[in-house]
């Protein structure tokens, strides 16, 4: 699967999601979107771009990031997409 | 096979109440029995639709009506639980197993966003992908991009449904809102706003279903169940969690379109034969997409349909005469049966100021987690 894709659609989450959300302690609105990859699949993921920069059709790139450290002391990696440039 | 009829219906208002679900459900069931002119001991089988309640909710609710040893089954299919339960009762009658059954939907839910662990994987919750309105919001953003649908058109759905609710004594919110008030309410997930979203709550609705033979014996005037279908979305087009989707084709038909095709065929009726509609307005945008998926207008023209006024009471194809879930709230297990009760009342001409003149055929639609979709068509 290619690292690069196109933002098919997105939304901005304006309130802290319910349950065990691992975002910043002080909630900040963030984007989530559906990224079209290789013209055959769509992947849903958080978007690590500024919310005011989000635009349908923008080029985005796979963006792994460190989510947290688990009980065993291992780093837990999560995925997102961010603007390609 | 023999036709099946609804011969009585009842509702406990949707809202928030300081009483247990057992009492809420029993009140709706009792009203349905009274409306049908029969007693609890006449019922041969019962089905309880619910999602948030504990095991054996059905017997716990219905024992308030009196002791019994009949089959009582809890049915859960997310937002489509009521349709799945009604379908089981219809099948039980069509099979010849029973002639008279009770279908009840009951729910009591906490305030706020629904419990994400019931629908999403733990990793989705950790990443913040567990907020329900986000999914419809993404569809709304794409619809606006592709077809030019506007935020004002989406708001008009909320205005219509809130306006209709004023005359519905079982709705939770019965207040009109202006365009300025809707557009001035806070964004929850862009472009969907607070006054455009339905809220989980408490409530119950119940119907008594009978075989044609039994109905005639009782001298009752029933409303025929012309069709009731339930389906879940095809794996690759699960509209809630497309993260799971690894689709070979990007544009699979969604659950509403699939279920609508099935129920139109089962009923031998087309969308043009239907006089009034109650549909899942989880938010104001999703009603627009449902217009298109039910065939009320071509794909992409849902925004134009709300502009045309044809979905208002008095229009050609009224939608959500009851005020919809935006006004009533969504007690998940009870929501579809609440729609069915509204349609039965419409087809019997007993809806007062929100009556659709001369309504003979009505359609009720729900859609929710896992792409669970149920559609019921009723005919007078």
PDB file of C-alpha atoms in Angstrom, chain A residues 1 7-23 27 30 32-34 36 39-46 51 55-57 65 67-68 76-80, chain B residues 113-116 122-135 137-143 145-146 186-191 240-243 245-251:
ATOM      1  CA  UNK A   1       0.000   0.000   0.000  1.00  0.00           C
ATOM      2  CA  UNK A   7      -8.132  13.175   1.276  1.00  0.00           C
ATOM      3  CA  UNK A   8     -11.565  11.927   0.144  1.00  0.00           C
ATOM      4  CA  UNK A   9     -13.428  13.583   2.999  1.00  0.00           C
ATOM      5  CA  UNK A  10     -12.858  14.730   6.588  1.00  0.00           C
ATOM      6  CA  UNK A  11     -14.471  16.306   9.603  1.00  0.00           C
ATOM      7  CA  UNK A  12     -13.244  18.259  12.602  1.00  0.00           C
ATOM      8  CA  UNK A  13     -14.001  16.718  15.989  1.00  0.00           C
ATOM      9  CA  UNK A  14     -14.938  19.722  18.137  1.00  0.00           C
ATOM     10  CA  UNK A  15     -15.488  17.982  21.479  1.00  0.00           C
ATOM     11  CA  UNK A  16     -13.491  15.433  23.413  1.00  0.00           C
ATOM     12  CA  UNK A  17     -14.412  11.952  22.125  1.00  0.00           C
ATOM     13  CA  UNK A  18     -16.020   9.610  24.665  1.00  0.00           C
ATOM     14  CA  UNK A  19     -14.142   6.787  26.424  1.00  0.00           C
ATOM     15  CA  UNK A  20     -10.418   6.227  26.589  1.00  0.00           C
ATOM     16  CA  UNK A  21      -9.284   8.865  24.077  1.00  0.00           C
ATOM     17  CA  UNK A  22      -5.482   9.361  24.211  1.00  0.00           C
ATOM     18  CA  UNK A  23      -5.277  12.926  22.960  1.00  0.00           C
ATOM     19  CA  UNK A  27      -8.521  18.974  24.377  1.00  0.00           C
ATOM     20  CA  UNK A  30      -8.625  17.678  15.465  1.00  0.00           C
ATOM     21  CA  UNK A  32     -10.233  12.783  11.057  1.00  0.00           C
ATOM     22  CA  UNK A  33     -10.611  11.772   7.471  1.00  0.00           C
ATOM     23  CA  UNK A  34     -11.000   9.118   4.866  1.00  0.00           C
ATOM     24  CA  UNK A  36      -8.080   7.249  -0.705  1.00  0.00           C
ATOM     25  CA  UNK A  39      -7.445   4.495  -6.104  1.00  0.00           C
ATOM     26  CA  UNK A  40      -8.894   1.291  -4.636  1.00  0.00           C
ATOM     27  CA  UNK A  41      -9.155   1.582  -0.869  1.00  0.00           C
ATOM     28  CA  UNK A  42     -10.082   4.209   1.682  1.00  0.00           C
ATOM     29  CA  UNK A  43      -8.481   4.294   5.104  1.00  0.00           C
ATOM     30  CA  UNK A  44      -9.968   6.180   8.017  1.00  0.00           C
ATOM     31  CA  UNK A  45      -7.430   7.923  10.213  1.00  0.00           C
ATOM     32  CA  UNK A  46      -6.768  10.962  12.365  1.00  0.00           C
ATOM     33  CA  UNK A  51      -7.643  21.966  10.970  1.00  0.00           C
ATOM     34  CA  UNK A  55      -9.308  20.385   2.238  1.00  0.00           C
ATOM     35  CA  UNK A  56     -10.966  17.576   0.259  1.00  0.00           C
ATOM     36  CA  UNK A  57      -8.589  16.468  -2.482  1.00  0.00           C
ATOM     37  CA  UNK A  65       3.470   8.563  15.616  1.00  0.00           C
ATOM     38  CA  UNK A  67       0.778   7.291  20.997  1.00  0.00           C
ATOM     39  CA  UNK A  68       1.856   6.180  24.487  1.00  0.00           C
ATOM     40  CA  UNK A  76       2.823   2.095  21.187  1.00  0.00           C
ATOM     41  CA  UNK A  77       2.817   3.445  17.636  1.00  0.00           C
ATOM     42  CA  UNK A  78      -0.381   4.771  16.090  1.00  0.00           C
ATOM     43  CA  UNK A  79      -1.075   6.008  12.588  1.00  0.00           C
ATOM     44  CA  UNK A  80      -2.409   9.166  11.072  1.00  0.00           C
TER      45      UNK A  80
ATOM     46  CA  UNK B 113     -22.345  10.433  23.324  1.00  0.00           C
ATOM     47  CA  UNK B 114     -23.135   6.727  23.194  1.00  0.00           C
ATOM     48  CA  UNK B 115     -20.725   4.287  24.868  1.00  0.00           C
ATOM     49  CA  UNK B 116     -18.015   3.856  22.202  1.00  0.00           C
ATOM     50  CA  UNK B 122     -10.247  -0.046  21.731  1.00  0.00           C
ATOM     51  CA  UNK B 123      -7.610   1.336  19.316  1.00  0.00           C
ATOM     52  CA  UNK B 124     -10.236   3.395  17.499  1.00  0.00           C
ATOM     53  CA  UNK B 125     -11.344   4.863  20.820  1.00  0.00           C
ATOM     54  CA  UNK B 126      -7.725   5.701  21.778  1.00  0.00           C
ATOM     55  CA  UNK B 127      -7.162   7.483  18.473  1.00  0.00           C
ATOM     56  CA  UNK B 128     -10.327   9.557  18.833  1.00  0.00           C
ATOM     57  CA  UNK B 129     -12.260   7.871  16.027  1.00  0.00           C
ATOM     58  CA  UNK B 130     -15.167   6.899  18.267  1.00  0.00           C
ATOM     59  CA  UNK B 131     -17.437   9.927  18.106  1.00  0.00           C
ATOM     60  CA  UNK B 132     -20.597   8.908  16.262  1.00  0.00           C
ATOM     61  CA  UNK B 133     -21.424  12.227  14.540  1.00  0.00           C
ATOM     62  CA  UNK B 134     -17.989  12.168  12.851  1.00  0.00           C
ATOM     63  CA  UNK B 135     -19.065   9.442  10.442  1.00  0.00           C
ATOM     64  CA  UNK B 137     -20.211  14.447   9.135  1.00  0.00           C
ATOM     65  CA  UNK B 138     -17.593  13.051   6.785  1.00  0.00           C
ATOM     66  CA  UNK B 139     -20.354  11.929   4.421  1.00  0.00           C
ATOM     67  CA  UNK B 140     -21.906  15.383   4.653  1.00  0.00           C
ATOM     68  CA  UNK B 141     -18.602  17.083   3.796  1.00  0.00           C
ATOM     69  CA  UNK B 142     -18.204  14.853   0.743  1.00  0.00           C
ATOM     70  CA  UNK B 143     -21.817  15.413  -0.332  1.00  0.00           C
ATOM     71  CA  UNK B 145     -18.080  18.919  -2.094  1.00  0.00           C
ATOM     72  CA  UNK B 146     -19.520  16.667  -4.779  1.00  0.00           C
ATOM     73  CA  UNK B 186     -22.091  24.963  18.112  1.00  0.00           C
ATOM     74  CA  UNK B 187     -20.410  22.684  15.593  1.00  0.00           C
ATOM     75  CA  UNK B 188     -20.079  19.135  16.936  1.00  0.00           C
ATOM     76  CA  UNK B 189     -18.274  17.641  13.940  1.00  0.00           C
ATOM     77  CA  UNK B 190     -18.063  19.921  10.895  1.00  0.00           C
ATOM     78  CA  UNK B 191     -20.547  20.635   9.301  1.00  0.00           C
ATOM     79  CA  UNK B 240     -19.521   3.606  10.532  1.00  0.00           C
ATOM     80  CA  UNK B 241     -16.033   2.160  10.531  1.00  0.00           C
ATOM     81  CA  UNK B 242     -14.564   2.470   7.089  1.00  0.00           C
ATOM     82  CA  UNK B 243     -11.195   1.895   8.736  1.00  0.00           C
ATOM     83  CA  UNK B 245     -12.904  -1.427   4.894  1.00  0.00           C
ATOM     84  CA  UNK B 246     -10.567  -2.891   2.388  1.00  0.00           C
ATOM     85  CA  UNK B 247     -12.896  -2.729  -0.507  1.00  0.00           C
ATOM     86  CA  UNK B 248     -12.245  -3.915  -4.017  1.00  0.00           C
ATOM     87  CA  UNK B 249     -14.844  -1.430  -5.193  1.00  0.00           C
ATOM     88  CA  UNK B 250     -15.213   1.954  -3.583  1.00  0.00           C
ATOM     89  CA  UNK B 251     -18.858   2.525  -4.339  1.00  0.00           C
TER      90      UNK B 251
END
